[in-house]
Coordinates of C-alpha atoms and ligand atoms in Angstrom, one line a residue:
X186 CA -26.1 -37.4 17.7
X187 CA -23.3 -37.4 20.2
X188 CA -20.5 -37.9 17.7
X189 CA -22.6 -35.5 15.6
X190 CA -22.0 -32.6 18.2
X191 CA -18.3 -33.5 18.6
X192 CA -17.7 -33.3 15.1
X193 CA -19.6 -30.1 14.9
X194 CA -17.6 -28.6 18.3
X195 CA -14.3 -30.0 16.5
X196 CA -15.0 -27.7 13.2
X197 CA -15.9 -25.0 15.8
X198 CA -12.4 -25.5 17.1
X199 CA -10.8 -25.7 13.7
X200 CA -12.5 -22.4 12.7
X201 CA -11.1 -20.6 15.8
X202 CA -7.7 -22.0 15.6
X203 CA -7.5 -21.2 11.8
X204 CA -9.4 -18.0 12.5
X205 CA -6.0 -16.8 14.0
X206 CA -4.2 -18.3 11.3
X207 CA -1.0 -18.7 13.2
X208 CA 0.9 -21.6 15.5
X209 CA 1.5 -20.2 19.4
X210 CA 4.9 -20.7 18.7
X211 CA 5.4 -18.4 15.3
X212 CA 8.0 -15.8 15.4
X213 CA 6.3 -12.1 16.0
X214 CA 7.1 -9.9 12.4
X215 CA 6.3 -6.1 12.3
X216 CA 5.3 -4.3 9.0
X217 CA 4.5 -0.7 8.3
X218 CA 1.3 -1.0 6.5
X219 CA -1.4 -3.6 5.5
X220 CA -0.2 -4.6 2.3
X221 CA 3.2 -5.3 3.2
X222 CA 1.2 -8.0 5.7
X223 CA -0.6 -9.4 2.6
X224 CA 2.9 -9.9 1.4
X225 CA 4.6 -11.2 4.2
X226 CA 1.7 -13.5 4.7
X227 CA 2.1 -15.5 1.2
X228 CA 5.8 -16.5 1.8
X229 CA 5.1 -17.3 5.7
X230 CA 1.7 -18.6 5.6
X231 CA 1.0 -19.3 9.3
X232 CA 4.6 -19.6 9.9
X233 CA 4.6 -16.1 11.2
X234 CA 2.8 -14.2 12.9
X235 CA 2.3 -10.5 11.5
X236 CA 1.6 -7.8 12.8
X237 CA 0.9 -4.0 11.3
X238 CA 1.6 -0.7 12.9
X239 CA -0.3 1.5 11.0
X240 CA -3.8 0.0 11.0
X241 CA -7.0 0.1 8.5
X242 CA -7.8 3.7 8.0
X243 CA -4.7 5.8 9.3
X244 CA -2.3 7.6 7.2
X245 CA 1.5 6.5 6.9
X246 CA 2.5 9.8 6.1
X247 CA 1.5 11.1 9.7
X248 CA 0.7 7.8 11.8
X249 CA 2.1 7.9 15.3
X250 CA 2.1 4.5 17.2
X251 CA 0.6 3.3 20.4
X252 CA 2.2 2.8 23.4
X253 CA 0.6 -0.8 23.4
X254 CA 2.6 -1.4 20.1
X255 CA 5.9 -0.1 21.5
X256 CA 5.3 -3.2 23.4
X257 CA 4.6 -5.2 21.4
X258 CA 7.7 -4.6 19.6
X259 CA 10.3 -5.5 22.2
X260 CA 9.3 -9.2 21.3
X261 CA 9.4 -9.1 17.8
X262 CA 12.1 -10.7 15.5
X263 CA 11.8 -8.5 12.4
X264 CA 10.6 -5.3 11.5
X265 CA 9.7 -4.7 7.8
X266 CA 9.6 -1.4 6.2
X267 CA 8.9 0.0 3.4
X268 CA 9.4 4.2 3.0
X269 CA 6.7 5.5 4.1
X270 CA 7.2 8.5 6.0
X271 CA 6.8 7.7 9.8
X272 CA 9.3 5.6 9.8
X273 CA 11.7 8.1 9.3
X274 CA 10.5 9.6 12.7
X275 CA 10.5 6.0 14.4
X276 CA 12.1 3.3 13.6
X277 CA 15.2 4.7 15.5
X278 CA 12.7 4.4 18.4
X279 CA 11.5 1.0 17.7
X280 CA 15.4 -0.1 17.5
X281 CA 15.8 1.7 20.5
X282 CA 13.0 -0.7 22.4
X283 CA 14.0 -4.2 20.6
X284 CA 17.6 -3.6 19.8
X285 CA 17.4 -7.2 18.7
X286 CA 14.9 -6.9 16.1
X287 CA 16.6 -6.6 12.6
X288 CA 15.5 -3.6 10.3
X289 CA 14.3 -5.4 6.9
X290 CA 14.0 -2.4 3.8
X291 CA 11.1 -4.0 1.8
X292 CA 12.0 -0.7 -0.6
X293 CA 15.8 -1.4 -1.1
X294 CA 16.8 -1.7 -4.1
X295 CA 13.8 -0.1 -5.6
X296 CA 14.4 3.8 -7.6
X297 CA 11.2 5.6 -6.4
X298 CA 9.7 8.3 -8.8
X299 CA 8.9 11.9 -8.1
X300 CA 6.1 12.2 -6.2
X301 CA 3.4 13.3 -8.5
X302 CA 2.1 17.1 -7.3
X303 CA 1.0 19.9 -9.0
X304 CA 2.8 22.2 -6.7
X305 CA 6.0 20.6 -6.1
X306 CA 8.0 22.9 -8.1
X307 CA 7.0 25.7 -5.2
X308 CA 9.9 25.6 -2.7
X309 CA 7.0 27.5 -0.2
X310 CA 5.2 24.7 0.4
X311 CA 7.0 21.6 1.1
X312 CA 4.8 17.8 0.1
X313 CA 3.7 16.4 3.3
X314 CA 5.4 13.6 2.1
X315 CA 8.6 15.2 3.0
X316 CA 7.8 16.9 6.2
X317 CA 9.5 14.4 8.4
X318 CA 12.4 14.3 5.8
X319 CA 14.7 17.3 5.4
X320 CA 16.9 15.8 2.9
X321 CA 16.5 17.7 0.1
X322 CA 16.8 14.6 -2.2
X323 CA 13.9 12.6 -0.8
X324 CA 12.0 15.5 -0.7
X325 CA 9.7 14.8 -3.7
X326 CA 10.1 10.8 -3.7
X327 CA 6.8 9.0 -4.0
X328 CA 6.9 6.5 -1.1
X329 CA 4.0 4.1 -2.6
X330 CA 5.8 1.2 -4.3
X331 CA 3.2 -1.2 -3.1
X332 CA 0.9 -0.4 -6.2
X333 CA 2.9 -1.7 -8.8
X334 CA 2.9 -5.4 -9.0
X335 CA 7.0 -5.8 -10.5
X336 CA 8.1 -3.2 -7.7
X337 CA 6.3 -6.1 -5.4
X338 CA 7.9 -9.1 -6.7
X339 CA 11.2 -6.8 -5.5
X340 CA 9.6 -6.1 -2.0
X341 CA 8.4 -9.6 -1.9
X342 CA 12.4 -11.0 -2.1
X343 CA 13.8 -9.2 0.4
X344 CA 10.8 -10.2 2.7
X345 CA 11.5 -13.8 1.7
X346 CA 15.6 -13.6 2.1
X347 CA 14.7 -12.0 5.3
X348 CA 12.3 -14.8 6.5
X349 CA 14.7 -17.8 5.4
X350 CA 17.3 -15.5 7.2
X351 CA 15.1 -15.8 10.7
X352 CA 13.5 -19.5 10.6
X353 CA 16.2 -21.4 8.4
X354 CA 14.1 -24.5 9.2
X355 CA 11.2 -23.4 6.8
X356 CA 13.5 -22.6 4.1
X357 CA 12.0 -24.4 1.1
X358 CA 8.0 -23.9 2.2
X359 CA 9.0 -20.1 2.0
X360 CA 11.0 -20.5 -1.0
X361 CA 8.0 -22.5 -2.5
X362 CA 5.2 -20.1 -1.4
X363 CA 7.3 -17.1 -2.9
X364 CA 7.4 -19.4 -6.4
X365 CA 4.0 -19.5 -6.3
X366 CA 3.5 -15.9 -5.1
X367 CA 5.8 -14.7 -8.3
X368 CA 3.7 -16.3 -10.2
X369 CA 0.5 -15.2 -9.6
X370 CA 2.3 -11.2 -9.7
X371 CA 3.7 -12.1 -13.2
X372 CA 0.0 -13.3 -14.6
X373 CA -1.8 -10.2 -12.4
X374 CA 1.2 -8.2 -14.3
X375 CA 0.3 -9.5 -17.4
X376 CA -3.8 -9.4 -16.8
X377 CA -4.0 -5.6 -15.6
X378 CA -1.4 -4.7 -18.8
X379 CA -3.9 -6.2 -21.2
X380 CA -7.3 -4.9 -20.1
X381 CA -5.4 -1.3 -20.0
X382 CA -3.8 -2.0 -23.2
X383 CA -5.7 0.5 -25.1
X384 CA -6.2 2.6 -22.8
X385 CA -2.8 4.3 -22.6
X386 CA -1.5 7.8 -22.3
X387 CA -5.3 8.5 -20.4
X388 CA -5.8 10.4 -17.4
X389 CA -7.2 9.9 -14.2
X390 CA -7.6 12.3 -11.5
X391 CA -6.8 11.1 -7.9
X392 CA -7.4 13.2 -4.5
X393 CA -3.8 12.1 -3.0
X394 CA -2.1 10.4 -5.7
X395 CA -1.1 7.2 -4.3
X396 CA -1.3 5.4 -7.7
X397 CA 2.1 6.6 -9.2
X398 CA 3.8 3.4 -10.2
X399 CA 0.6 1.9 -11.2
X400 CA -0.3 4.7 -13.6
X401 CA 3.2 4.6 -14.5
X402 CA 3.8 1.0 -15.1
X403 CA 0.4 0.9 -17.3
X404 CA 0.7 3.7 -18.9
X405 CA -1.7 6.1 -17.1
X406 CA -1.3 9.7 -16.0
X407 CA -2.4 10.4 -12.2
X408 CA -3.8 14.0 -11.8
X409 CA -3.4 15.1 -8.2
X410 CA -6.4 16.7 -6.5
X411 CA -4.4 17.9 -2.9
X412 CA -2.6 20.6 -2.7
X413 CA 0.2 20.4 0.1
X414 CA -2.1 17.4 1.4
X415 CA -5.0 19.2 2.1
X416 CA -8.4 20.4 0.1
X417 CA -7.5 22.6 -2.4
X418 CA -9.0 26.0 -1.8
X419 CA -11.5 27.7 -4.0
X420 CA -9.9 29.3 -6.4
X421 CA -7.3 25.9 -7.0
X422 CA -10.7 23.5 -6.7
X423 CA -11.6 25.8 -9.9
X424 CA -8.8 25.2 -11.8
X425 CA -8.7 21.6 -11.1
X426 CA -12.0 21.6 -12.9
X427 CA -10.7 23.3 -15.9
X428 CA -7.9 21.3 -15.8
X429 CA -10.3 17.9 -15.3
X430 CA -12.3 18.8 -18.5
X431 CA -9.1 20.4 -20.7
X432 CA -7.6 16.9 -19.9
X433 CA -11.0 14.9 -20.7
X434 CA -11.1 13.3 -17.1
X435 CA -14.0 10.6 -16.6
X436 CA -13.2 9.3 -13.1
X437 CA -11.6 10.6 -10.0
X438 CA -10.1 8.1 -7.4
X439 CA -10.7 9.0 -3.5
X440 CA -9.7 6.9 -0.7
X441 CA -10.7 6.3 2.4
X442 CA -8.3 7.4 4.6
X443 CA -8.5 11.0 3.1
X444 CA -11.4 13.1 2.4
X445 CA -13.6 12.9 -0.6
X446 CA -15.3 15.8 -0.6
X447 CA -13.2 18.1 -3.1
X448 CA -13.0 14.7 -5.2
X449 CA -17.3 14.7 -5.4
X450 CA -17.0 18.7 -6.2
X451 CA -14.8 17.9 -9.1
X452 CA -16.7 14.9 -10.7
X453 CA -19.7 16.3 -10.4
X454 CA -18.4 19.5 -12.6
X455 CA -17.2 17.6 -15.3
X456 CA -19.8 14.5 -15.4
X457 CA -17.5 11.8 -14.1
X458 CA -17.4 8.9 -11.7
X459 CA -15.9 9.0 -8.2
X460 CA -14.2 5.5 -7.4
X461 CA -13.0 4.5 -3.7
X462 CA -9.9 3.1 -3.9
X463 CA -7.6 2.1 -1.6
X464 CA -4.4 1.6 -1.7
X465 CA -3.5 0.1 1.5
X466 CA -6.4 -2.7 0.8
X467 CA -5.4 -6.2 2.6
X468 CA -7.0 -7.6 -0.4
X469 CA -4.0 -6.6 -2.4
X470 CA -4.4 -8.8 -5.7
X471 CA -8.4 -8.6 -5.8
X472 CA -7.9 -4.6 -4.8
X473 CA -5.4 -4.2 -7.8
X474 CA -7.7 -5.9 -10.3
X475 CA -10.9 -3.6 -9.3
X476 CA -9.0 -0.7 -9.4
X477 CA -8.1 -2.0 -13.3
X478 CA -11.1 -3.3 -14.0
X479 CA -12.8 0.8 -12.3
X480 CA -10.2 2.2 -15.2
X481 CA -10.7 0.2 -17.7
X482 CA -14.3 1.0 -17.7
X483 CA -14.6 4.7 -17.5
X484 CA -11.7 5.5 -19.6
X485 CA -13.1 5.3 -22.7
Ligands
ZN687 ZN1 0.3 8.2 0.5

């Protein structure tokens, strides 16, 4: 009975020290946003510790950080980022706290689309996306890379060189998680282009279109429901609907970090299906597969 409640309190221990996931001693890693952690986490495993500064259910067009993560910076080893559009505003500051903490581009490399907006042909109103960016040529650049699973094999490189690049003595686990990693895109790659096989040159209607390079690496068209990043207005939300049934939409993709409730207005209209999906899910492989699997059914 004895040995019974030790093994029982050992498993307890187990849990909690797995429930962390990483050793005391694990260098302290920043990313922008909750995939990039997902990422990170398949070449590091428990080697690193993570940590995300724009947490579940903020935006990374507009996120400001918390004084308790500027601290939390000054003892981290790496910062990863990825484009989004805080950073523009502060990763000078974040240098400015840790000036030891190397600046890691998760994006470099990578050519980003035009950002995908009805409206962004009207020099008036500038994308939110580029508020906090007054070059002219990033203006209309569509920031989410994440979505598109050869644009991550890219990201996931530069995380690994950078990783090798900090804890040299882990070289060939990284190097052998990030095989395995590569992998498992290439076959996910492979998966989502076959069940959308048939399906291509379809639209989908999104309420900020986040799903660019997806749509655009399997053939899909996004149809942006925001206008300057907010709810469309009357009069617009009534065009959207002609333009939803002129371009045969069946599902409309809201998620949860912006509001649904032109989105419902919309599918409701035309008869079609609202689908929450987000696309700064920790979940990232499972996440990209529903969000397949969501198409694949209602465009048919
Ligand atoms: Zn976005």
């Amino acid at each position: 009975m004895r040995c019974m409640r030790a093994i029982v309190c050992f498993a307890f221990l187990f849990f909690l020290a797995s429930g962390t996931g990483t050793a005391d001693d694990a260098p302290r890693v920043f990313v922008s946003i909750v995939p990039q952690q997902y990422i990170v986490h398949q070449i590091a495993k428990e080697r690193v510790a993570v940590e995300v500064m724009v947490p579940p259910g903020a935006s990374p067009h507009t996120y400001e950080p918390k004084p308790a993560q500027m601290v939390g910076l000054s003892t981290a080893r790496l910062y990863f980022s990825v484009g989004v559009a805080f950073e523009k505003a502060w990763l000078p500051r974040f240098t400015a706290t840790n000036p030891q903490m190397k600046v890691v581009a998760m994006d470099q490399g990578i050519e980003k689309m035009a950002m995908d907006d009805h409206d962004h042909d009207d020099d008036h109103h500038p994308h939110p996306h580029a508020q906090m960016q007054p070059d002219p040529h990033d203006e209309a650049l569509d920031p989410h890379i994440w979505l598109a699973p050869p644009l991550v094999k890219n990201m996931a490189r530069h995380a690994l060189e950078a990783l090798v690049a900090e804890a040299p003595a882990h070289a060939a686990a990284f190097q052998s998680n990030y095989e395995d990693f590569v992998r498992r895109l290439d076959q996910l790659h492979d998966r989502i282009g076959q069940m959308l096989a048939d399906r291509q040159g379809m639209r989908f209607m999104v309420f900020h279109p986040s799903w660019g390079y997806f749509a655009h690496t399997y053939g899909l068209v996004q149809m942006p429901i925001e206008v300057d990043g907010k709810e469309p207005k009357p009069d617009q939300l009534r065009q959207l609907i002609l333009e939803a049934r002129a371009s045969d939409i069946k599902v409309v993709f809201v998620q949860p970090q912006f509001s649904a409730r032109s989105a419902r207005m919309i599918a409701d209209a035309i008869d079609g299906e609202v689908v929450l999906a987000d696309p700064l899910a920790y979940e990232w492989e499972t996440n990209l597969l529903e969000q397949a699997a969501a198409l694949q059914k209602a465009l048919r």
